[in-house]
Short mmCIF file of C-alpha atoms in Angstrom, two decimals:
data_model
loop_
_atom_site.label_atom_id
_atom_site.label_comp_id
_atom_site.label_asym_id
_atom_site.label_seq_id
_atom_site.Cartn_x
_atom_site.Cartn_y
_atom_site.Cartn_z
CA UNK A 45 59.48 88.16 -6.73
CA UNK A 46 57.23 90.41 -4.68
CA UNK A 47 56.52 87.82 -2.56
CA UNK A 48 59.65 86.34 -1.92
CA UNK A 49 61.17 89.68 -0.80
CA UNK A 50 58.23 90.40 1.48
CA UNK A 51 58.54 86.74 3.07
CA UNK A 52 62.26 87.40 3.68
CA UNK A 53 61.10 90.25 4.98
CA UNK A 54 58.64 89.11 7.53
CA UNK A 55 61.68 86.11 8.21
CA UNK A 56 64.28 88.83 9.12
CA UNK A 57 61.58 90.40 11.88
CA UNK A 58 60.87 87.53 14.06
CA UNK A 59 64.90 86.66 14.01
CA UNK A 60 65.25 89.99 15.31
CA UNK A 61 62.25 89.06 17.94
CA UNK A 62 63.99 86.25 18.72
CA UNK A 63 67.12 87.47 19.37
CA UNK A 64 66.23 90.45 21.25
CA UNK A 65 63.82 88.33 23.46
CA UNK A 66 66.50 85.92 24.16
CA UNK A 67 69.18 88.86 25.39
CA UNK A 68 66.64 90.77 27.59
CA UNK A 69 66.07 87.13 29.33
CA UNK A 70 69.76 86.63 29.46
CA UNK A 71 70.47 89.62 31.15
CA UNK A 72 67.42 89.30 34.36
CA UNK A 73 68.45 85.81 34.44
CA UNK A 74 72.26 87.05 35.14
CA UNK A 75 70.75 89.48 37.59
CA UNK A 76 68.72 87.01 39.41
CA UNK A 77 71.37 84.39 39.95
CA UNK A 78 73.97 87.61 41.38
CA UNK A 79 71.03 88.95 43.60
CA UNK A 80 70.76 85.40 45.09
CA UNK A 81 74.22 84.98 45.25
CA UNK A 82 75.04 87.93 47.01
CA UNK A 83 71.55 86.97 49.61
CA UNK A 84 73.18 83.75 50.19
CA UNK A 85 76.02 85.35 51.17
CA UNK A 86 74.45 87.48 53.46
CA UNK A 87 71.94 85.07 54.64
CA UNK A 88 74.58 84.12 57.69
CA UNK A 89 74.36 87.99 58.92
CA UNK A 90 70.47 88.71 58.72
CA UNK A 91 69.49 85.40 60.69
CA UNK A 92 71.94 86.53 63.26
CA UNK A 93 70.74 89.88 63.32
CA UNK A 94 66.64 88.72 63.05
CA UNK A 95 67.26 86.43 66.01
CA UNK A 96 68.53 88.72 68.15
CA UNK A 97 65.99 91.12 67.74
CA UNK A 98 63.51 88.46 68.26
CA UNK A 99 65.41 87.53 70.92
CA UNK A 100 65.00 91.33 72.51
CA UNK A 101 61.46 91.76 71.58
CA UNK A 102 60.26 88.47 73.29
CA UNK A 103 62.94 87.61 76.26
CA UNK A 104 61.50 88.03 79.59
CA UNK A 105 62.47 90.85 81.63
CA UNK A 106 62.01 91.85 85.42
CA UNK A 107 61.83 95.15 86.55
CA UNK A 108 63.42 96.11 89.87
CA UNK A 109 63.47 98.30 92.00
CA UNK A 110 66.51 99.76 93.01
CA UNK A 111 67.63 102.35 95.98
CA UNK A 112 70.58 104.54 96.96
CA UNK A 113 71.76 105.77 100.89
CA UNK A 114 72.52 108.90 99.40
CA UNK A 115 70.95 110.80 96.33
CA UNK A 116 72.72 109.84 92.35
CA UNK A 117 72.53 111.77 89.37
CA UNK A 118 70.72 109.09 86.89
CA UNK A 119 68.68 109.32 83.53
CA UNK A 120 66.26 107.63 81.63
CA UNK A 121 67.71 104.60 80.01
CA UNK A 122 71.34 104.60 81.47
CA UNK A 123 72.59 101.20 80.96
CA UNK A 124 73.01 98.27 83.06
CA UNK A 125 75.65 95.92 82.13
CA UNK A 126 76.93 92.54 83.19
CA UNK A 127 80.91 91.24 83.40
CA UNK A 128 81.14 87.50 81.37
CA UNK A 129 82.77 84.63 81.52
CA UNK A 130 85.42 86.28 79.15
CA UNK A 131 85.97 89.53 81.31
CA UNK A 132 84.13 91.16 78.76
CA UNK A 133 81.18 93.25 79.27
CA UNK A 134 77.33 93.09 77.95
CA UNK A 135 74.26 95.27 78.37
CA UNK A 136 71.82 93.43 80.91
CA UNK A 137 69.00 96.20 81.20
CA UNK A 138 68.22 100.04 81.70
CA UNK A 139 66.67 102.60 83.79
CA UNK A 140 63.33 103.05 82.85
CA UNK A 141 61.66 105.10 85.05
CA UNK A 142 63.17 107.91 87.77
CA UNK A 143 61.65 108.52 90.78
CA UNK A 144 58.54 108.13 89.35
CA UNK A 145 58.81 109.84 85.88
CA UNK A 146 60.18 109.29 82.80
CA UNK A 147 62.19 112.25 82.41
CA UNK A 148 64.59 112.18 80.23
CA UNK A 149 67.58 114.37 81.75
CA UNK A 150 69.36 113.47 84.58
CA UNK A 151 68.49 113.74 88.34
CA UNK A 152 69.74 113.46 91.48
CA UNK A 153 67.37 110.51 93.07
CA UNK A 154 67.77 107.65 95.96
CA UNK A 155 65.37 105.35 93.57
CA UNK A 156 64.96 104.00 90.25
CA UNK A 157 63.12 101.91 87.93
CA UNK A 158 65.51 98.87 86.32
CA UNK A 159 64.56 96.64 83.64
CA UNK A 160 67.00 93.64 83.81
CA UNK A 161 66.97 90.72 81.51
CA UNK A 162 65.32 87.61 83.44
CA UNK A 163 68.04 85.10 82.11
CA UNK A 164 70.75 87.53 83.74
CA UNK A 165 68.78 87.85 87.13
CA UNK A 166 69.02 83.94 86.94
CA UNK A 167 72.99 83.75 87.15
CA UNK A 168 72.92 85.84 90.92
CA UNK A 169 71.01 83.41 93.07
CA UNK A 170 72.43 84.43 95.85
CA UNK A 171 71.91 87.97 95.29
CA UNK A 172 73.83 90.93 94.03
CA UNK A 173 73.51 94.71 93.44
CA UNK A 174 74.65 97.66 91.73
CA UNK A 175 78.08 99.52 91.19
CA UNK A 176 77.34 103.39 89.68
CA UNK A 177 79.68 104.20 87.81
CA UNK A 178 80.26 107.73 86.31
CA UNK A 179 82.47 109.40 83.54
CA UNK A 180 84.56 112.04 84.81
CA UNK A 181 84.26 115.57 83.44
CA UNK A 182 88.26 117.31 84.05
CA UNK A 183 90.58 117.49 81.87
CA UNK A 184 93.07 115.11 83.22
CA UNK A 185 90.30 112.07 82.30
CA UNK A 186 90.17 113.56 78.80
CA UNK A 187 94.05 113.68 78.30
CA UNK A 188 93.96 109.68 80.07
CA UNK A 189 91.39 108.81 78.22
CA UNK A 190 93.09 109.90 74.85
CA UNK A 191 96.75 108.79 75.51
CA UNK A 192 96.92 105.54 77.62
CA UNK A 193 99.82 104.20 78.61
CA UNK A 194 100.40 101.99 75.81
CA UNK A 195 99.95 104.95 73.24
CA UNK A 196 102.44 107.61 75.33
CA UNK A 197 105.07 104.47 75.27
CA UNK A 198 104.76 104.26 71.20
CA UNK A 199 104.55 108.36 71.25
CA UNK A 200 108.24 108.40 73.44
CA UNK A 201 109.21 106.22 71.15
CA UNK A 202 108.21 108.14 67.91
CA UNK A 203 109.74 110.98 69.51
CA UNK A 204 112.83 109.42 70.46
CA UNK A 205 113.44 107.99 67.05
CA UNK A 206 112.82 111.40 65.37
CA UNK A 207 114.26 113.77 67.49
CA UNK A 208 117.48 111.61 66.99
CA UNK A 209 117.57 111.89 63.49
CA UNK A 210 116.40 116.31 63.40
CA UNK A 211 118.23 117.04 67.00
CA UNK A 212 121.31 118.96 65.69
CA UNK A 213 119.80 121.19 63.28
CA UNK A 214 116.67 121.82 65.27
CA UNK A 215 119.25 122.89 67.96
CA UNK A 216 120.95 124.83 65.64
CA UNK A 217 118.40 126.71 65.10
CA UNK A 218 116.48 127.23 67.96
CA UNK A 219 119.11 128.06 70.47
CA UNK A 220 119.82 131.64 69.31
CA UNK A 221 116.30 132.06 68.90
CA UNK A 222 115.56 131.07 72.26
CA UNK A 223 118.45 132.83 74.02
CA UNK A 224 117.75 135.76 72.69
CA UNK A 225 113.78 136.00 73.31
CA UNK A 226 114.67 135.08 77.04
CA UNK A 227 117.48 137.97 77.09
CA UNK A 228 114.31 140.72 75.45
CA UNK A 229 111.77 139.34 77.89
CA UNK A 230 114.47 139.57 81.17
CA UNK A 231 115.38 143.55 79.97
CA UNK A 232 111.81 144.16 79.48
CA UNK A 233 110.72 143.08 83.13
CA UNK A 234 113.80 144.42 84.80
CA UNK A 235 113.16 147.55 83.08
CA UNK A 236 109.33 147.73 84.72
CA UNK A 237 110.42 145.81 87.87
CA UNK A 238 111.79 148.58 89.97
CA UNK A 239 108.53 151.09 89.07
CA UNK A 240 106.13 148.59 90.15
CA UNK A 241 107.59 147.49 93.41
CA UNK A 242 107.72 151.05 94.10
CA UNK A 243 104.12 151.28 94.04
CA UNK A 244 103.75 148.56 96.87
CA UNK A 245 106.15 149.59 99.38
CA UNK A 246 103.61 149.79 101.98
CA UNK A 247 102.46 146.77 101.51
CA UNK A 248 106.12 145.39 101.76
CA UNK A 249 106.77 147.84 104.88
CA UNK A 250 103.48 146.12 106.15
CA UNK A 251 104.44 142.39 105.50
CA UNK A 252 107.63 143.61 107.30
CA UNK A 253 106.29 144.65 109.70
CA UNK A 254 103.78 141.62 110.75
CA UNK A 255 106.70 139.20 109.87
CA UNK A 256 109.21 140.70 112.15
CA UNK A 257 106.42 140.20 114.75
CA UNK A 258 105.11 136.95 113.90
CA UNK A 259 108.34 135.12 112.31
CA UNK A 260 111.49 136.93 113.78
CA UNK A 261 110.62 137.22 117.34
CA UNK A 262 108.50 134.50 118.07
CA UNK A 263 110.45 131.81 115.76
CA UNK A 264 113.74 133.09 114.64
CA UNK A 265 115.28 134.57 117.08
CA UNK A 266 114.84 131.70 119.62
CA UNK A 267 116.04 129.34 117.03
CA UNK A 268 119.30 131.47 116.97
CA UNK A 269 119.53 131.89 120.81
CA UNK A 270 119.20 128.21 121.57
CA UNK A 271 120.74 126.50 118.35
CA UNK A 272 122.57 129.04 116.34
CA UNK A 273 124.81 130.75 119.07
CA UNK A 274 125.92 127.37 120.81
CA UNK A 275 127.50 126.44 117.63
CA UNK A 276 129.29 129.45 116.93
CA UNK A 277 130.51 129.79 120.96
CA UNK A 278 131.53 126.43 120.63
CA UNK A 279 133.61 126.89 117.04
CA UNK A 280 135.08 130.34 117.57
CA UNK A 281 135.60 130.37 121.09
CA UNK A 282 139.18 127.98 120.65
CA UNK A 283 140.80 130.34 118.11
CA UNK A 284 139.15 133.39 120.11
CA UNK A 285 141.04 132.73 123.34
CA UNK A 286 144.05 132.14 121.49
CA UNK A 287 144.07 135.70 119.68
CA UNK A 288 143.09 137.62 122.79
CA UNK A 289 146.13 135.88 124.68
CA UNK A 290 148.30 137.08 121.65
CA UNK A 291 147.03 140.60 121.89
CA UNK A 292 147.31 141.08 125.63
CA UNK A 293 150.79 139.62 125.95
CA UNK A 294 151.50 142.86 123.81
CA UNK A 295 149.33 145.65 125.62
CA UNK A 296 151.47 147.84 127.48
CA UNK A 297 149.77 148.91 130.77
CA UNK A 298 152.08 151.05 132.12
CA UNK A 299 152.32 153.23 128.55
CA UNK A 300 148.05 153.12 128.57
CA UNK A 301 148.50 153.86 132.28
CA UNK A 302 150.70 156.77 131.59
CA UNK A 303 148.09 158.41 128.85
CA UNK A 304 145.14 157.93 131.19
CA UNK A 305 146.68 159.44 134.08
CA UNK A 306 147.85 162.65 131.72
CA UNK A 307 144.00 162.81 130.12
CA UNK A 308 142.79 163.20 133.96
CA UNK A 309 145.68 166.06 134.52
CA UNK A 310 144.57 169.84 134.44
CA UNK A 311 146.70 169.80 130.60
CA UNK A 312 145.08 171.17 128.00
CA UNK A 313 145.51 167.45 125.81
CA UNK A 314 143.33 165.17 126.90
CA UNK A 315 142.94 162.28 123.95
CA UNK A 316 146.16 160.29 124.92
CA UNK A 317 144.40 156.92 125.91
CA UNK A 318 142.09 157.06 122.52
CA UNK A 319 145.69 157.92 120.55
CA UNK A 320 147.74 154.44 122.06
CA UNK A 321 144.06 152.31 121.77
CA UNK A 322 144.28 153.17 117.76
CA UNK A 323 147.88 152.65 117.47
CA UNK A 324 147.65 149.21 119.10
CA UNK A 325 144.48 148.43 117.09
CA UNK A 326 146.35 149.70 113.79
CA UNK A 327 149.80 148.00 114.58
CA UNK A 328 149.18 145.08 116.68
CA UNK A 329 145.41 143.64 116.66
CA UNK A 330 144.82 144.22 112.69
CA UNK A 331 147.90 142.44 111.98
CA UNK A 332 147.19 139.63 114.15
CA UNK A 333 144.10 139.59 112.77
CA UNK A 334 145.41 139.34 108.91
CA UNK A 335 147.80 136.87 109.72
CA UNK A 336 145.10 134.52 111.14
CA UNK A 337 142.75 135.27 108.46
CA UNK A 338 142.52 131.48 107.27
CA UNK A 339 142.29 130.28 110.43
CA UNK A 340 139.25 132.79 110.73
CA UNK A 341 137.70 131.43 107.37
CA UNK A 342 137.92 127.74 108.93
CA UNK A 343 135.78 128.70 111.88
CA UNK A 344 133.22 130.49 110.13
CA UNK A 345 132.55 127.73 107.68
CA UNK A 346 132.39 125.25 110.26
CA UNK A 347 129.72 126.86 111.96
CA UNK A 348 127.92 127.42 108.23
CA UNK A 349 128.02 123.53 108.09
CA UNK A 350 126.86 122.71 111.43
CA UNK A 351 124.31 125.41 111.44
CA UNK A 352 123.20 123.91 107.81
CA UNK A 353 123.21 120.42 109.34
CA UNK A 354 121.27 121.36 112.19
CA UNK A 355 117.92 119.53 111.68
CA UNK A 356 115.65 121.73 114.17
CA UNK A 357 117.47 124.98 112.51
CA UNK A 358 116.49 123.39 108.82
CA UNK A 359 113.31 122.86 109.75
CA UNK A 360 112.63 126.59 111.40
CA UNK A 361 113.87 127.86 108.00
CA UNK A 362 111.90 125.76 106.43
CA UNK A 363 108.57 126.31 107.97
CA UNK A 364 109.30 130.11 107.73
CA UNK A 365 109.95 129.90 104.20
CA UNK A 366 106.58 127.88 103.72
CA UNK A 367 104.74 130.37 106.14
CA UNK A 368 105.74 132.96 104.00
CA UNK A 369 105.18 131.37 100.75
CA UNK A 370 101.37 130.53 101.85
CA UNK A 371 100.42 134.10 103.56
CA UNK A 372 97.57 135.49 101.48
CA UNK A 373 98.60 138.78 101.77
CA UNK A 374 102.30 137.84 100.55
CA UNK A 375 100.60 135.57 97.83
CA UNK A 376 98.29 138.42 96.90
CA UNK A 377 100.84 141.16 96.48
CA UNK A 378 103.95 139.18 94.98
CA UNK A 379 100.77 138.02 92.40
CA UNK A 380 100.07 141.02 91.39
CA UNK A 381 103.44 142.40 91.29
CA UNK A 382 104.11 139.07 88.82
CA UNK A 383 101.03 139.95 86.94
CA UNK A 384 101.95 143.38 86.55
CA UNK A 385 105.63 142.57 85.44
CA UNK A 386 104.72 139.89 82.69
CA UNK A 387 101.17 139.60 81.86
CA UNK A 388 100.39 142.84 81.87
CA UNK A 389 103.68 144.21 80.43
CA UNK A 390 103.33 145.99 77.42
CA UNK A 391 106.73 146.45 76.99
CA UNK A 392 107.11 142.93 76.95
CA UNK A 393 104.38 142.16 74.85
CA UNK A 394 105.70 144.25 72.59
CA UNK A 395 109.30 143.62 72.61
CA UNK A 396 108.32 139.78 72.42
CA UNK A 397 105.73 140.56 69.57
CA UNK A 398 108.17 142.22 67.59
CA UNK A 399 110.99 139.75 67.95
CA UNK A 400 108.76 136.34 67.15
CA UNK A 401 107.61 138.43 63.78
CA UNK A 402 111.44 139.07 62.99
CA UNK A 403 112.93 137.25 59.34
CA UNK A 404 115.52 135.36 61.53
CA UNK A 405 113.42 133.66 64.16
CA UNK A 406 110.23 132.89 61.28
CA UNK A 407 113.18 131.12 59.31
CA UNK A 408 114.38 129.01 62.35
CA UNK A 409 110.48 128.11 62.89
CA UNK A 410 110.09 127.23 59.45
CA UNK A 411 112.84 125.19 59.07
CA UNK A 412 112.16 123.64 62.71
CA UNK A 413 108.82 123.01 61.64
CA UNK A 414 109.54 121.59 58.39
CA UNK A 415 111.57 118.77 60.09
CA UNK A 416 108.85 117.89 62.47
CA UNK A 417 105.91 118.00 60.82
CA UNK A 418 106.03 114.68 59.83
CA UNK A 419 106.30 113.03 63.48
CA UNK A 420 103.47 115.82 64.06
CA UNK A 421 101.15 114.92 61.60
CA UNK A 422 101.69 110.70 63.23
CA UNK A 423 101.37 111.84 66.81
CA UNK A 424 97.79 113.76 65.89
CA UNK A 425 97.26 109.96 63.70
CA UNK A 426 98.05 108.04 66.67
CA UNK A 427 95.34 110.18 69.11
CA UNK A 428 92.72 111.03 66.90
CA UNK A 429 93.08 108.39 64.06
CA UNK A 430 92.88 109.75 60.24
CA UNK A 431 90.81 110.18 56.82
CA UNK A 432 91.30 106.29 55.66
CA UNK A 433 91.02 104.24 58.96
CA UNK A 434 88.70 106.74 61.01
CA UNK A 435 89.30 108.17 64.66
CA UNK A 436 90.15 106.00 67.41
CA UNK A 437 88.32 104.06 69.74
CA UNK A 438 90.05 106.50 72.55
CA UNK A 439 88.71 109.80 70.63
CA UNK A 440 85.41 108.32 70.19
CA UNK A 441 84.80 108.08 74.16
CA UNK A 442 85.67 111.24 74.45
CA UNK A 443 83.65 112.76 71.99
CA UNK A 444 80.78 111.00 73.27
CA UNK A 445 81.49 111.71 76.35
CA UNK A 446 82.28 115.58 76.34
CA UNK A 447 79.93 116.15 72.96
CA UNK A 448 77.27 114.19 72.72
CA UNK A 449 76.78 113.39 76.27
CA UNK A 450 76.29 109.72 75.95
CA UNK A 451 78.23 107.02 77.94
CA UNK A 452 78.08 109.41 81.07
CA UNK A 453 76.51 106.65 83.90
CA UNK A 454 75.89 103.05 84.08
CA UNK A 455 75.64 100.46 86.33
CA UNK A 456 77.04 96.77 86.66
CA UNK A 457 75.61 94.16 88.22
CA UNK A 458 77.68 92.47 90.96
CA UNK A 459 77.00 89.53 92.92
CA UNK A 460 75.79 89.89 96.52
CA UNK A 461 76.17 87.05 99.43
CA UNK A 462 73.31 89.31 100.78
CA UNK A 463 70.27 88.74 99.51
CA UNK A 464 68.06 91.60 97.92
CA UNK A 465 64.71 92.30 98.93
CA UNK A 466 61.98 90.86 96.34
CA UNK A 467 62.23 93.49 93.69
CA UNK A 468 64.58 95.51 95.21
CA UNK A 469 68.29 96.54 94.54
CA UNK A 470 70.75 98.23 95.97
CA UNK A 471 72.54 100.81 94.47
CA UNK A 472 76.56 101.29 95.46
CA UNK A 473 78.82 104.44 94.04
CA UNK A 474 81.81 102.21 92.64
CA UNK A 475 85.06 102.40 94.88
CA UNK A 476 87.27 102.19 91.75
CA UNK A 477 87.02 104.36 88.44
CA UNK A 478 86.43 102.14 85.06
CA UNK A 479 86.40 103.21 81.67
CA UNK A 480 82.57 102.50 79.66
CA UNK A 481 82.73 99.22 79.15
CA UNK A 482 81.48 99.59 75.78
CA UNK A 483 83.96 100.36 73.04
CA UNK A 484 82.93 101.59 69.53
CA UNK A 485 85.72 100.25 66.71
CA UNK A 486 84.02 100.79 63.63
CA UNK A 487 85.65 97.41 61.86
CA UNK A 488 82.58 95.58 61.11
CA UNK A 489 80.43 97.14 58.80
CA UNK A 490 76.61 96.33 57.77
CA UNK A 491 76.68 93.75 54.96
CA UNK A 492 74.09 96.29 53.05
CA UNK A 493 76.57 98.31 52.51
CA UNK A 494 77.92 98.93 49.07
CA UNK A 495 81.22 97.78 47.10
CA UNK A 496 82.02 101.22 46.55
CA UNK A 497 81.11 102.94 50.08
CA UNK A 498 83.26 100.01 52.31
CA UNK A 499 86.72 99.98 53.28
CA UNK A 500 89.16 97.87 54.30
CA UNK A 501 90.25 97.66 58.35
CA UNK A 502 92.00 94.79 58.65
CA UNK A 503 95.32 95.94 56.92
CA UNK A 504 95.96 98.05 60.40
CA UNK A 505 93.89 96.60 63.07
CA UNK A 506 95.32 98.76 65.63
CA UNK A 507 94.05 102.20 64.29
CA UNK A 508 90.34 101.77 64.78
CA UNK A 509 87.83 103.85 62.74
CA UNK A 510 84.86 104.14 65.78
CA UNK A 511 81.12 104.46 65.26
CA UNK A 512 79.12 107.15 66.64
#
């Protein structure tokens, strides 16, 4: 009996054995056959990828020389590229030596050292040379760069589609709010206004003074002898001859005769003339006068419109205006009088401050804010892309551009009915701007990459995540 139990036993072990051998082999064979499963599926990508680095590590190169007429800023390995068949753009060699060194930040030089790709060399036979090309620095280039054309049409759209659907109760309230921020900020610099242009009357007494000289006499005032009073002699003189006939038909010159002969008599009264002169201005002229009145208001804004039409009296005006307008010292002291009023306003600052941090105008912003915060939050998507599908292609220049200094200068090689000298090229500043040819998408992602760590771009195509 022993032995029967301790054969059973021993019979019960190696099963055990067996089995546990045969699932340890069962699970490295599974891993095997997914390990060479997933390295046949990636077999296509790392012959690609060891090809072309063969293909850099042993292609032939040529390194030329080339030369500039007038001095470029160039660094150490700034690209060269090459236009294809396509219109597409690839890189065809580099700087690799400036002036002489191998310095790696930028320098104004007329030579460097290029290392072009034989096989690219091979496609000019008839010569060619180099376009520099540079990234601007401004802001304008930054704000292009960001928001091309295509994106501010789908951003005026956005914003047309939105502001349709919020435009009445954003009105609603913002208006008040508005109105009455303007009417604060208006009483606050009319109440500093007259104080501070107080302070400058000299220098307005001054200006007055040069303009009268340099403006009035010299430019006005021949403008109004030889345009101006033509016009109105010409207008007024019609309706002028016809009142002074009126009034002299009724002047008396035997009773004005009379008065002057009695003011030159030894009498003690001797205002008789000035007495009939204001009766017959008071009882004959001024109503002859009134009763013409719109006749009056015809002639003067005839002249108005033919002075207005005038095109040497237009352009007097306005080359005074701009004379004044661009005068240093005006500039200087209505800027400082504008500074004075609104920058440096305390009042206003305050008055402003006060109003902004007021219940009613926080609720309008909140409830303003609340309705466009959504086309907000797409606008920012659109420009700078978002958490799932990365930043776009358009941010990425720019922040390698303004923040990591990369993609600054480059060169593309353009073909040349002028033959080069042997190992020599020139070097041309571009005529027209172009973007970096080279666009970083982030799409395609390394095939090493985990399950887990990869996501998925081609649901939205158009937002592109780009690689730094």
């Amino acid at each position: 009996m022993q032995e029967f139990l301790l054969r059973r036993s021993r019979m019960l072990k190696l099963r055990h054995v067996i089995l546990g051998t045969t699932g340890w082999l069962t699970v490295i064979i599974s891993v095997c056959l997914s390990t060479h499963s997933r390295l046949a599926q990636q077999s296509a990508s790392l012959t690609k990828l060891s090809g072309d680095l063969r293909g850099w590590i042993t292609g032939a190169r040529n390194v030329e020389q080339a030369k500039t007429s007038v001095p470029l800023r160039i660094a150490l390995h700034d690209p060269v590229f090459v236009a294809t068949t396509n219109d597409r753009f690839i890189q065809a060699g580099y700087v690799s030596n400036i002036d002489g060194t191998r310095a790696h930040n930028p320098k104004y030089v007329q030579s460097a050292e290029i290392v072009i790709y034989h096989s690219v060399l091979a496609q000019f036979p008839d010569g060619c040379h180099l376009e520099y090309y540079t990234t601007p620095m401004n802001l304008d280039q930054v704000i292009t760069t960001m928001i091309p054309p295509e994106r501010r049409v789908e951003i005026a759209a956005m914003v047309r589609s939105e502001w349709g659907v919020h435009e009445n109760i954003v009105l609603e309230q913002l208006e008040p709010v508005v109105k009455e921020g303007m009417n604060r900020a208006i009483r606050a610099v009319e109440a500093e206004l007259p104080g501070i242009i107080s302070n400058y009357q000299k220098d307005f007494q001054h200006l007055s003074t040069r303009f009268q000289a340099e403006i009035l006499t010299r430019q006005l005032i021949p403008i109004v002898r030889e345009e101006i009073l033509p016009i109105i002699k010409e207008e007024s003189q019609p309706l002028a001859m016809e009142i002074g006939r009126s009034l002299w038909n009724r002047v008396s010159l035997t009773s004005f005769a009379l008065r002057y002969l009695y003011d030159v008599s030894p009498l003690p009264e001797r205002s008789a003339v000035r007495t009939e002169f204001e009766r017959f201005i008071e009882r004959e002229a001024v109503p002859e006068l009134e009763a013409r009145t719109d006749e009056l208001i015809g002639v003067t804004r005839q002249i108005i419109k033919r002075v207005m039409e005038n095109e040497s009296v237009r352009s007097k005006v306005r080359d005074t205006i701009q004379h004044i307008m661009e005068d240093p010292e005006a500039s200087r002291v209505l800027g400082v009088i504008v500074r004075k009023a609104t920058i440096e306003n305390t009042v206003l600052h305050s008055e402003l401050k006060q109003y902004w941090n007021s219940r009613q105008t926080r609720t309008a912003l909140r409830v303003t804010s609340d309705r466009l915060e959504p086309m907000v939050r797409s606008i920012g998507d659109l420009i700078f892309g978002n958490r799932e599908k990365g930043i776009t292609a358009e941010f990425s220049r720019v922040l390698r551009s303004q923040i990591l200094r990369k993609d600054r200068r480059w060169f593309v090689i353009v073909p040349d009915n002028l033959s080069n000298q042997p190992g020599s090229i020139e070097i041309r500043v571009a005529g027209k701007p172009m973007q970096y040819p080279l666009r970083f998408f982030g799409q395609q992602q390394s095939p090493l990459t985990p399950e887990s760590q990869r996501f998925d771009s081609s649901s939205s195509p158009e937002v592109r995540g780009a690689s730094m």
